[in-house]
CSV table of N, CA, C and O in Angstrom, one decimal:
chain,number,residue,atom,x,y,z
A,1,MET,N,13.9,-4.7,-13.6
A,1,MET,CA,15.4,-4.4,-13.7
A,1,MET,C,15.9,-5.1,-14.9
A,1,MET,O,15.6,-6.3,-15.2
A,2,THR,N,16.8,-4.5,-15.6
A,2,THR,CA,17.4,-5.1,-16.8
A,2,THR,C,18.6,-6.0,-16.5
A,2,THR,O,19.1,-6.0,-15.4
A,3,LEU,N,18.9,-6.8,-17.5
A,3,LEU,CA,20.1,-7.7,-17.4
A,3,LEU,C,21.3,-6.9,-17.0
A,3,LEU,O,22.1,-7.3,-16.1
A,4,GLY,N,21.6,-5.8,-17.7
A,4,GLY,CA,22.7,-4.9,-17.4
A,4,GLY,C,22.7,-4.4,-15.9
A,4,GLY,O,23.8,-4.5,-15.3
A,5,GLU,N,21.6,-4.0,-15.5
A,5,GLU,CA,21.5,-3.5,-14.1
A,5,GLU,C,21.8,-4.7,-13.1
A,5,GLU,O,22.5,-4.5,-12.1
A,6,ARG,N,21.2,-5.8,-13.4
A,6,ARG,CA,21.5,-7.0,-12.5
A,6,ARG,C,23.0,-7.4,-12.5
A,6,ARG,O,23.5,-7.7,-11.5
A,7,LEU,N,23.6,-7.3,-13.7
A,7,LEU,CA,25.0,-7.7,-13.8
A,7,LEU,C,25.8,-6.7,-12.9
A,7,LEU,O,26.7,-7.2,-12.2
A,8,ARG,N,25.5,-5.5,-13.0
A,8,ARG,CA,26.3,-4.5,-12.2
A,8,ARG,C,26.1,-4.7,-10.7
A,8,ARG,O,27.0,-4.7,-10.0
A,9,ILE,N,24.9,-5.0,-10.3
A,9,ILE,CA,24.6,-5.2,-8.9
A,9,ILE,C,25.3,-6.4,-8.4
A,9,ILE,O,25.9,-6.3,-7.3
A,10,VAL,N,25.2,-7.5,-9.1
A,10,VAL,CA,25.8,-8.7,-8.5
A,10,VAL,C,27.4,-8.6,-8.5
A,10,VAL,O,28.0,-9.2,-7.6
A,11,ARG,N,27.9,-7.9,-9.5
A,11,ARG,CA,29.4,-7.7,-9.5
A,11,ARG,C,29.8,-6.9,-8.3
A,11,ARG,O,30.7,-7.2,-7.6
A,12,MET,N,29.0,-5.8,-8.0
A,12,MET,CA,29.3,-5.0,-6.9
A,12,MET,C,29.1,-5.7,-5.6
A,12,MET,O,29.9,-5.5,-4.6
A,13,ARG,N,28.1,-6.6,-5.5
A,13,ARG,CA,27.9,-7.4,-4.3
A,13,ARG,C,29.1,-8.3,-4.0
A,13,ARG,O,29.4,-8.6,-2.8
A,14,LYS,N,29.8,-8.7,-5.1
A,14,LYS,CA,31.0,-9.6,-4.9
A,14,LYS,C,32.2,-8.7,-4.7
A,14,LYS,O,33.3,-9.2,-4.6
A,15,LYS,N,32.0,-7.4,-4.6
A,15,LYS,CA,33.1,-6.4,-4.4
A,15,LYS,C,34.2,-6.5,-5.5
A,15,LYS,O,35.4,-6.5,-5.2
A,16,LEU,N,33.8,-6.7,-6.7
A,16,LEU,CA,34.7,-6.8,-7.8
A,16,LEU,C,34.6,-5.5,-8.7
A,16,LEU,O,33.5,-5.0,-9.0
A,17,SER,N,35.8,-5.0,-9.1
A,17,SER,CA,35.8,-3.9,-10.1
A,17,SER,C,35.4,-4.5,-11.4
A,17,SER,O,35.5,-5.7,-11.6
A,18,GLN,N,35.1,-3.6,-12.4
A,18,GLN,CA,34.9,-4.1,-13.7
A,18,GLN,C,36.1,-4.8,-14.3
A,18,GLN,O,36.0,-5.9,-14.9
A,19,ILE,N,37.2,-4.2,-14.0
A,19,ILE,CA,38.5,-4.8,-14.5
A,19,ILE,C,38.7,-6.2,-14.0
A,19,ILE,O,39.1,-7.1,-14.7
A,20,ASP,N,38.6,-6.3,-12.6
A,20,ASP,CA,38.8,-7.6,-12.0
A,20,ASP,C,37.8,-8.7,-12.5
A,20,ASP,O,38.2,-9.8,-12.8
A,21,ALA,N,36.5,-8.3,-12.6
A,21,ALA,CA,35.5,-9.2,-13.1
A,21,ALA,C,35.8,-9.6,-14.5
A,21,ALA,O,35.7,-10.8,-14.9
A,22,ALA,N,36.1,-8.7,-15.3
A,22,ALA,CA,36.4,-8.9,-16.7
A,22,ALA,C,37.6,-9.9,-16.9
A,22,ALA,O,37.5,-10.8,-17.7
A,23,LYS,N,38.6,-9.7,-16.1
A,23,LYS,CA,39.7,-10.7,-16.1
A,23,LYS,C,39.3,-12.1,-15.8
A,23,LYS,O,39.6,-13.1,-16.5
A,24,LYS,N,38.5,-12.2,-14.7
A,24,LYS,CA,38.0,-13.5,-14.3
A,24,LYS,C,37.1,-14.2,-15.4
A,24,LYS,O,37.0,-15.4,-15.5
A,25,LEU,N,36.4,-13.3,-16.1
A,25,LEU,CA,35.5,-13.8,-17.2
A,25,LEU,C,36.1,-14.0,-18.5
A,25,LEU,O,35.5,-14.4,-19.5
A,26,ASN,N,37.4,-13.6,-18.6
A,26,ASN,CA,38.1,-13.7,-19.9
A,26,ASN,C,37.5,-12.8,-21.0
A,26,ASN,O,37.4,-13.2,-22.1
A,27,ILE,N,37.1,-11.6,-20.6
A,27,ILE,CA,36.6,-10.7,-21.5
A,27,ILE,C,37.2,-9.3,-21.2
A,27,ILE,O,37.8,-9.1,-20.1
A,28,SER,N,37.1,-8.3,-22.1
A,28,SER,CA,37.7,-7.0,-21.8
A,28,SER,C,36.7,-6.3,-20.9
A,28,SER,O,35.5,-6.5,-20.8
A,29,ASN,N,37.3,-5.3,-20.1
A,29,ASN,CA,36.4,-4.5,-19.2
A,29,ASN,C,35.5,-3.6,-20.1
A,29,ASN,O,34.4,-3.3,-19.6
A,30,ILE,N,35.9,-3.3,-21.3
A,30,ILE,CA,35.0,-2.5,-22.2
A,30,ILE,C,33.8,-3.4,-22.6
A,30,ILE,O,32.7,-2.9,-22.6
A,31,THR,N,34.0,-4.7,-22.8
A,31,THR,CA,32.9,-5.6,-23.2
A,31,THR,C,32.0,-5.7,-22.0
A,31,THR,O,30.8,-5.6,-22.1
A,32,LEU,N,32.6,-5.9,-20.8
A,32,LEU,CA,31.7,-6.0,-19.6
A,32,LEU,C,30.9,-4.7,-19.4
A,32,LEU,O,29.8,-4.7,-19.0
A,33,SER,N,31.6,-3.6,-19.6
A,33,SER,CA,30.9,-2.3,-19.5
A,33,SER,C,29.7,-2.2,-20.4
A,33,SER,O,28.6,-1.7,-20.0
A,34,THR,N,29.8,-2.7,-21.7
A,34,THR,CA,28.7,-2.6,-22.6
A,34,THR,C,27.6,-3.6,-22.1
A,34,THR,O,26.4,-3.2,-22.4
A,35,TYR,N,27.9,-4.7,-21.5
A,35,TYR,CA,26.9,-5.6,-21.0
A,35,TYR,C,26.1,-4.8,-19.8
A,35,TYR,O,24.9,-4.9,-19.8
A,36,GLU,N,26.9,-4.2,-18.9
A,36,GLU,CA,26.3,-3.6,-17.8
A,36,GLU,C,25.5,-2.4,-18.1
A,36,GLU,O,24.5,-2.0,-17.4
A,37,ARG,N,25.8,-1.7,-19.2
A,37,ARG,CA,25.1,-0.5,-19.7
A,37,ARG,C,23.9,-0.9,-20.6
A,37,ARG,O,23.1,-0.1,-21.0
A,38,GLY,N,23.8,-2.2,-20.9
A,38,GLY,CA,22.7,-2.7,-21.7
A,38,GLY,C,22.8,-2.4,-23.2
A,38,GLY,O,21.9,-2.5,-23.9
A,39,LYS,N,24.1,-2.2,-23.6
A,39,LYS,CA,24.3,-1.9,-25.0
A,39,LYS,C,24.4,-3.2,-25.8
A,39,LYS,O,24.2,-3.3,-27.0
A,40,ARG,N,24.9,-4.3,-25.1
A,40,ARG,CA,25.0,-5.6,-25.7
A,40,ARG,C,24.6,-6.7,-24.7
A,40,ARG,O,24.7,-6.4,-23.5
A,41,ASP,N,24.2,-7.9,-25.2
A,41,ASP,CA,24.0,-9.0,-24.3
A,41,ASP,C,25.1,-10.0,-24.4
A,41,ASP,O,25.6,-10.2,-25.5
A,42,PRO,N,25.5,-10.6,-23.3
A,42,PRO,CA,26.5,-11.6,-23.4
A,42,PRO,C,26.1,-12.9,-24.1
A,42,PRO,O,24.9,-13.2,-24.1
A,43,ASP,N,27.1,-13.6,-24.7
A,43,ASP,CA,26.7,-14.9,-25.3
A,43,ASP,C,26.5,-15.9,-24.2
A,43,ASP,O,26.7,-15.6,-23.0
A,44,THR,N,26.0,-17.1,-24.6
A,44,THR,CA,25.6,-18.0,-23.5
A,44,THR,C,26.8,-18.5,-22.7
A,44,THR,O,26.6,-18.7,-21.5
A,45,ASP,N,28.0,-18.7,-23.3
A,45,ASP,CA,29.1,-19.1,-22.5
A,45,ASP,C,29.5,-18.0,-21.5
A,45,ASP,O,29.8,-18.4,-20.3
A,46,THR,N,29.5,-16.8,-21.9
A,46,THR,CA,29.8,-15.7,-21.0
A,46,THR,C,28.8,-15.6,-19.9
A,46,THR,O,29.1,-15.4,-18.7
A,47,LEU,N,27.5,-15.7,-20.3
A,47,LEU,CA,26.4,-15.7,-19.3
A,47,LEU,C,26.6,-16.8,-18.2
A,47,LEU,O,26.5,-16.6,-17.0
A,48,ARG,N,26.9,-18.0,-18.7
A,48,ARG,CA,27.2,-19.1,-17.8
A,48,ARG,C,28.3,-18.8,-16.8
A,48,ARG,O,28.2,-19.0,-15.6
A,49,ASN,N,29.4,-18.2,-17.4
A,49,ASN,CA,30.6,-17.9,-16.6
A,49,ASN,C,30.2,-16.8,-15.5
A,49,ASN,O,30.7,-16.8,-14.4
A,50,MET,N,29.4,-15.9,-15.9
A,50,MET,CA,28.9,-14.8,-15.0
A,50,MET,C,28.1,-15.4,-13.9
A,50,MET,O,28.3,-15.1,-12.7
A,51,CYS,N,27.3,-16.4,-14.2
A,51,CYS,CA,26.5,-17.1,-13.2
A,51,CYS,C,27.4,-17.8,-12.2
A,51,CYS,O,27.1,-17.7,-11.0
A,52,LEU,N,28.4,-18.4,-12.7
A,52,LEU,CA,29.3,-19.1,-11.8
A,52,LEU,C,30.2,-18.1,-10.9
A,52,LEU,O,30.3,-18.3,-9.7
A,53,LEU,N,30.7,-17.1,-11.6
A,53,LEU,CA,31.5,-16.1,-10.8
A,53,LEU,C,30.7,-15.4,-9.8
A,53,LEU,O,31.1,-15.2,-8.6
A,54,TYR,N,29.5,-15.0,-10.1
A,54,TYR,CA,28.7,-14.2,-9.2
A,54,TYR,C,27.8,-15.0,-8.3
A,54,TYR,O,27.0,-14.5,-7.4
A,55,ASN,N,27.8,-16.4,-8.5
A,55,ASN,CA,26.9,-17.3,-7.7
A,55,ASN,C,25.4,-16.9,-7.8
A,55,ASN,O,24.8,-16.8,-6.8
A,56,VAL,N,25.0,-16.7,-9.0
A,56,VAL,CA,23.6,-16.4,-9.3
A,56,VAL,C,23.1,-17.3,-10.4
A,56,VAL,O,23.8,-17.9,-11.1
A,57,THR,N,21.7,-17.4,-10.5
A,57,THR,CA,21.2,-18.2,-11.6
A,57,THR,C,21.0,-17.3,-12.8
A,57,THR,O,20.8,-16.1,-12.7
A,58,ALA,N,20.9,-18.0,-14.0
A,58,ALA,CA,20.6,-17.3,-15.2
A,58,ALA,C,19.2,-16.7,-15.1
A,58,ALA,O,18.9,-15.6,-15.6
A,59,ASP,N,18.3,-17.4,-14.5
A,59,ASP,CA,16.9,-16.9,-14.3
A,59,ASP,C,16.9,-15.6,-13.6
A,59,ASP,O,16.2,-14.7,-14.0
A,60,TYR,N,17.8,-15.4,-12.6
A,60,TYR,CA,17.9,-14.1,-11.9
A,60,TYR,C,18.4,-13.0,-12.8
A,60,TYR,O,17.8,-12.0,-12.9
A,61,LEU,N,19.5,-13.3,-13.5
A,61,LEU,CA,20.1,-12.3,-14.4
A,61,LEU,C,19.2,-11.9,-15.5
A,61,LEU,O,19.1,-10.7,-15.8
A,62,LEU,N,18.4,-12.8,-16.0
A,62,LEU,CA,17.5,-12.6,-17.1
A,62,LEU,C,16.1,-12.0,-16.6
A,62,LEU,O,15.3,-11.7,-17.5
A,63,GLY,N,16.0,-11.8,-15.3
A,63,GLY,CA,14.7,-11.2,-14.8
A,63,GLY,C,13.6,-12.2,-14.7
A,63,GLY,O,12.4,-11.8,-14.5
A,64,LEU,N,13.8,-13.5,-14.8
A,64,LEU,CA,12.8,-14.5,-14.7
A,64,LEU,C,12.5,-14.9,-13.2
A,64,LEU,O,11.5,-15.5,-12.9
A,65,SER,N,13.4,-14.4,-12.3
A,65,SER,CA,13.3,-14.7,-10.9
A,65,SER,C,13.9,-13.6,-10.1
A,65,SER,O,14.8,-12.9,-10.6
A,66,ASP,N,13.3,-13.3,-8.9
A,66,ASP,CA,13.9,-12.3,-8.1
A,66,ASP,C,14.8,-12.9,-7.0
A,66,ASP,O,15.3,-12.2,-6.1
A,67,LEU,N,15.0,-14.2,-7.1
A,67,LEU,CA,15.8,-14.9,-6.1
A,67,LEU,C,17.2,-15.2,-6.8
A,67,LEU,O,17.3,-15.9,-7.8
A,68,PRO,N,18.3,-14.6,-6.3
A,68,PRO,CA,19.6,-14.6,-6.9
A,68,PRO,C,20.2,-16.0,-7.1
A,68,PRO,O,20.8,-16.3,-8.1
A,69,ASN,N,20.0,-16.9,-6.1
A,69,ASN,CA,20.6,-18.2,-6.3
A,69,ASN,C,19.7,-19.4,-5.9
A,69,ASN,O,18.6,-19.2,-5.3
A,70,ARG,N,20.1,-20.6,-6.2
A,70,ARG,CA,19.3,-21.7,-5.9
A,70,ARG,C,19.1,-22.0,-4.5
A,70,ARG,O,18.0,-22.5,-4.1
A,71,GLU,N,20.1,-21.7,-3.6
A,71,GLU,CA,19.9,-21.9,-2.2
A,71,GLU,C,18.8,-21.1,-1.7
A,71,GLU,O,18.0,-21.7,-0.9
A,72,GLU,N,18.6,-19.8,-2.0
A,72,GLU,CA,17.5,-19.0,-1.6
A,72,GLU,C,16.2,-19.6,-2.1
A,72,GLU,O,15.2,-19.6,-1.4
A,73,SER,N,16.2,-20.0,-3.4
A,73,SER,CA,15.0,-20.5,-4.0
A,73,SER,C,14.6,-21.8,-3.2
A,73,SER,O,13.4,-22.0,-2.9
A,74,ASN,N,15.5,-22.7,-3.0
A,74,ASN,CA,15.2,-23.9,-2.2
A,74,ASN,C,14.7,-23.6,-0.8
A,74,ASN,O,13.8,-24.3,-0.4
A,75,LYS,N,15.3,-22.6,-0.2
A,75,LYS,CA,14.9,-22.3,1.2
A,75,LYS,C,13.5,-21.8,1.2
A,75,LYS,O,12.7,-22.2,2.0
A,76,ILE,N,13.1,-21.0,0.2
A,76,ILE,CA,11.8,-20.4,0.2
A,76,ILE,C,10.8,-21.5,-0.2
A,76,ILE,O,9.7,-21.6,0.4
A,77,SER,N,11.2,-22.4,-1.1
A,77,SER,CA,10.3,-23.5,-1.4
A,77,SER,C,10.0,-24.4,-0.2
A,77,SER,O,8.9,-24.8,0.0
A,78,LYS,N,11.1,-24.7,0.6
A,78,LYS,CA,10.9,-25.5,1.8
A,78,LYS,C,10.0,-24.8,2.8
A,78,LYS,O,9.2,-25.4,3.4
A,79,LEU,N,10.2,-23.5,3.0
A,79,LEU,CA,9.4,-22.7,3.9
A,79,LEU,C,7.9,-22.8,3.5
A,79,LEU,O,7.0,-22.9,4.3
A,80,GLY,N,7.7,-22.7,2.2
A,80,GLY,CA,6.3,-22.8,1.7
A,80,GLY,C,5.7,-24.1,2.0
A,80,GLY,O,4.5,-24.2,2.4
A,81,SER,N,6.5,-25.2,1.8
A,81,SER,CA,5.9,-26.5,2.1
A,81,SER,C,5.6,-26.7,3.6
A,81,SER,O,4.6,-27.2,3.9
A,82,ILE,N,6.6,-26.2,4.4
A,82,ILE,CA,6.4,-26.3,5.9
A,82,ILE,C,5.1,-25.5,6.3
A,82,ILE,O,4.3,-25.9,7.1
A,83,PHE,N,5.0,-24.3,5.7
A,83,PHE,CA,3.9,-23.4,6.0
A,83,PHE,C,2.6,-24.1,5.6
A,83,PHE,O,1.6,-24.2,6.4
A,84,ASN,N,2.5,-24.7,4.4
A,84,ASN,CA,1.3,-25.3,3.9
A,84,ASN,C,0.9,-26.5,4.8
A,84,ASN,O,-0.2,-26.7,5.1
A,85,GLU,N,1.9,-27.3,5.2
A,85,GLU,CA,1.7,-28.5,6.1
A,85,GLU,C,1.1,-28.0,7.4
A,85,GLU,O,0.2,-28.6,7.9
A,86,THR,N,1.7,-27.0,8.0
A,86,THR,CA,1.3,-26.5,9.3
A,86,THR,C,-0.1,-25.9,9.2
A,86,THR,O,-1.0,-26.2,10.1
A,87,VAL,N,-0.4,-25.2,8.1
A,87,VAL,CA,-1.8,-24.7,8.0
A,87,VAL,C,-2.8,-25.8,7.9
A,87,VAL,O,-3.9,-25.8,8.5
A,88,MET,N,-2.4,-26.8,7.1
A,88,MET,CA,-3.3,-28.0,7.0
A,88,MET,C,-3.6,-28.7,8.3
A,88,MET,O,-4.7,-29.1,8.6
A,89,GLU,N,-2.5,-28.8,9.1
A,89,GLU,CA,-2.6,-29.4,10.4
A,89,GLU,C,-3.6,-28.6,11.3
A,89,GLU,O,-4.4,-29.2,12.0
A,90,ILE,N,-3.4,-27.3,11.3
A,90,ILE,CA,-4.2,-26.5,12.1
A,90,ILE,C,-5.7,-26.5,11.6
A,90,ILE,O,-6.6,-26.6,12.4
A,91,LYS,N,-5.8,-26.5,10.3
A,91,LYS,CA,-7.2,-26.6,9.7
A,91,LYS,C,-7.9,-27.8,10.1
A,91,LYS,O,-9.1,-27.8,10.4
A,92,ASP,N,-7.1,-29.0,10.1
A,92,ASP,CA,-7.8,-30.2,10.5
A,92,ASP,C,-8.3,-30.1,12.0
A,92,ASP,O,-9.3,-30.7,12.3
A,93,GLU,N,-7.6,-29.4,12.8
A,93,GLU,CA,-8.0,-29.3,14.2
A,93,GLU,C,-9.2,-28.4,14.4
A,93,GLU,O,-10.0,-28.6,15.2
A,94,ASP,N,-9.2,-27.3,13.6
A,94,ASP,CA,-10.3,-26.3,13.8
A,94,ASP,C,-10.7,-25.8,12.4
A,94,ASP,O,-10.4,-24.7,12.0
A,95,GLU,N,-11.6,-26.5,11.8
A,95,GLU,CA,-12.0,-26.2,10.4
A,95,GLU,C,-12.6,-24.8,10.3
A,95,GLU,O,-12.6,-24.1,9.3
A,96,GLU,N,-13.3,-24.3,11.3
A,96,GLU,CA,-14.0,-23.1,11.3
A,96,GLU,C,-13.1,-21.8,11.2
A,96,GLU,O,-13.6,-20.8,10.6
A,97,THR,N,-11.9,-21.8,11.7
A,97,THR,CA,-11.2,-20.6,11.8
A,97,THR,C,-10.0,-20.4,10.9
A,97,THR,O,-9.4,-19.3,10.8
A,98,ILE,N,-9.6,-21.4,10.1
A,98,ILE,CA,-8.4,-21.3,9.3
A,98,ILE,C,-8.8,-21.2,7.8
A,98,ILE,O,-9.6,-22.0,7.4
A,99,TYR,N,-8.2,-20.2,7.1
A,99,TYR,CA,-8.5,-20.1,5.7
A,99,TYR,C,-7.2,-20.1,5.0
A,99,TYR,O,-6.2,-19.4,5.3
A,100,ILE,N,-7.1,-21.0,4.0
A,100,ILE,CA,-5.9,-21.1,3.2
A,100,ILE,C,-5.8,-20.0,2.1
A,100,ILE,O,-4.8,-19.5,1.8
A,101,ASP,N,-7.0,-19.7,1.5
A,101,ASP,CA,-7.0,-18.7,0.5
A,101,ASP,C,-6.7,-17.4,1.1
A,101,ASP,O,-7.4,-16.9,2.0
A,102,GLU,N,-5.6,-16.7,0.6
A,102,GLU,CA,-5.1,-15.5,1.2
A,102,GLU,C,-6.1,-14.4,1.1
A,102,GLU,O,-6.0,-13.4,1.9
A,103,THR,N,-7.1,-14.5,0.2
A,103,THR,CA,-8.1,-13.4,0.2
A,103,THR,C,-8.9,-13.4,1.4
A,103,THR,O,-9.5,-12.3,1.7
A,104,ASN,N,-8.9,-14.4,2.2
A,104,ASN,CA,-9.7,-14.5,3.4
A,104,ASN,C,-8.9,-14.0,4.6
A,104,ASN,O,-9.4,-13.9,5.7
A,105,LEU,N,-7.6,-13.7,4.4
A,105,LEU,CA,-6.7,-13.2,5.5
A,105,LEU,C,-6.7,-11.7,5.5
A,105,LEU,O,-6.5,-11.0,4.4
A,106,ASP,N,-6.9,-11.0,6.6
A,106,ASP,CA,-6.8,-9.6,6.7
A,106,ASP,C,-5.4,-9.1,6.7
A,106,ASP,O,-4.5,-9.9,7.0
A,107,GLU,N,-5.2,-7.9,6.4
A,107,GLU,CA,-3.8,-7.3,6.4
A,107,GLU,C,-3.0,-7.5,7.6
A,107,GLU,O,-1.8,-7.8,7.6
A,108,GLU,N,-3.6,-7.4,8.8
A,108,GLU,CA,-3.0,-7.6,10.1
A,108,GLU,C,-2.5,-9.0,10.2
A,108,GLU,O,-1.4,-9.2,10.7
A,109,THR,N,-3.3,-10.0,9.8
A,109,THR,CA,-2.9,-11.4,9.9
A,109,THR,C,-1.7,-11.7,9.0
A,109,THR,O,-0.8,-12.4,9.4
A,110,ILE,N,-1.7,-11.1,7.8
A,110,ILE,CA,-0.6,-11.3,6.9
A,110,ILE,C,0.7,-10.8,7.4
A,110,ILE,O,1.7,-11.4,7.4
A,111,LYS,N,0.6,-9.6,8.0
A,111,LYS,CA,1.8,-9.0,8.6
A,111,LYS,C,2.3,-9.8,9.8
A,111,LYS,O,3.5,-10.1,9.9
A,112,PHE,N,1.4,-10.3,10.6
A,112,PHE,CA,1.8,-11.2,11.7
A,112,PHE,C,2.4,-12.5,11.2
A,112,PHE,O,3.5,-12.9,11.8
A,113,LEU,N,1.9,-13.1,10.2
A,113,LEU,CA,2.5,-14.3,9.6
A,113,LEU,C,3.9,-14.1,9.1
A,113,LEU,O,4.8,-14.9,9.3
A,114,LYS,N,4.1,-13.0,8.4
A,114,LYS,CA,5.4,-12.6,7.8
A,114,LYS,C,6.4,-12.5,9.0
A,114,LYS,O,7.5,-13.0,8.9
A,115,LYS,N,6.0,-11.7,10.0
A,115,LYS,CA,6.9,-11.5,11.1
A,115,LYS,C,7.2,-12.8,11.9
A,115,LYS,O,8.4,-13.0,12.2
A,116,SER,N,6.2,-13.6,12.0
A,116,SER,CA,6.4,-14.9,12.7
A,116,SER,C,7.4,-15.8,11.9
A,116,SER,O,8.3,-16.4,12.5
A,117,LEU,N,7.3,-15.8,10.6
A,117,LEU,CA,8.2,-16.6,9.7
A,117,LEU,C,9.6,-16.1,9.8
A,117,LEU,O,10.6,-16.8,9.9
A,118,LYS,N,9.8,-14.7,9.7
A,118,LYS,CA,11.1,-14.1,9.8
A,118,LYS,C,11.7,-14.5,11.2
A,118,LYS,O,12.9,-14.9,11.2
A,119,ASN,N,11.0,-14.4,12.3
A,119,ASN,CA,11.6,-14.7,13.6
A,119,ASN,C,11.9,-16.2,13.7
A,119,ASN,O,12.9,-16.5,14.3
A,120,SER,N,11.1,-17.0,13.1
A,120,SER,CA,11.4,-18.5,13.1
A,120,SER,C,12.6,-18.8,12.3
A,120,SER,O,13.4,-19.6,12.8
A,121,MET,N,12.8,-18.1,11.2
A,121,MET,CA,14.0,-18.3,10.4
A,121,MET,C,15.3,-17.9,11.2
A,121,MET,O,16.3,-18.6,11.1
A,122,LYS,N,15.2,-16.8,11.9
A,122,LYS,CA,16.3,-16.3,12.7
A,122,LYS,C,16.7,-17.3,13.7
A,122,LYS,O,17.8,-17.6,14.0
A,123,LEU,N,15.6,-17.8,14.4
A,123,LEU,CA,15.8,-18.8,15.5
A,123,LEU,C,16.5,-20.1,14.9
A,123,LEU,O,17.4,-20.6,15.5
A,124,VAL,N,16.0,-20.6,13.8
A,124,VAL,CA,16.6,-21.8,13.2
A,124,VAL,C,18.1,-21.5,12.9
A,124,VAL,O,18.9,-22.4,13.1
A,125,ASP,N,18.4,-20.4,12.3
A,125,ASP,CA,19.8,-20.0,12.0
A,125,ASP,C,20.7,-20.0,13.2
A,125,ASP,O,21.8,-20.5,13.2
A,126,GLU,N,20.1,-19.4,14.3
A,126,GLU,CA,20.9,-19.4,15.6
A,126,GLU,C,21.1,-20.8,16.1
A,126,GLU,O,22.2,-21.1,16.6
A,127,MET,N,20.1,-21.6,16.0
A,127,MET,CA,20.2,-23.0,16.5
A,127,MET,C,21.2,-23.8,15.7
A,127,MET,O,22.0,-24.5,16.2
A,128,LYS,N,21.3,-23.5,14.4
A,128,LYS,CA,22.3,-24.2,13.5
A,128,LYS,C,23.7,-23.8,13.9
A,128,LYS,O,24.6,-24.6,14.0
A,129,ARG,N,23.9,-22.5,14.2
A,129,ARG,CA,25.2,-22.0,14.5
A,129,ARG,C,25.7,-22.5,15.9
A,129,ARG,O,26.9,-22.7,16.1
A,130,SER,N,24.8,-22.8,16.8
A,130,SER,CA,25.2,-23.3,18.1
A,130,SER,C,25.5,-24.7,18.1
A,130,SER,O,26.0,-25.2,19.1
A,131,ASP,N,25.1,-25.5,17.1
A,131,ASP,CA,25.4,-26.9,17.0
A,131,ASP,C,26.8,-27.2,16.8
A,131,ASP,O,27.6,-26.6,16.3
């Protein structure tokens, strides 16, 4: 996905018209349109302002990451750490049956792990809301 496509998507997610976003960015809507169509790239100050307005990282806009903001990136990083710690604990208990190298995991196990993590995340969010 290009910078222009990502700019358009994040603007629309914020429910902003080009005119409204351009006003908030102190640029013309024609300039914003050229960015979103990929005809021009924003200067660094404008890119920074876009990141702040749309609550995304420059890495996301520039295509260096598929995670729009730092909160999501931090959440995934924490989940990875928790997962690795848990796998290591299980491995210590039963060395014969646990494999960390994903090439040793069959497709069904990978699907099960993904579903388990999603359900766990939902449960944690529900528990946070009830506090």
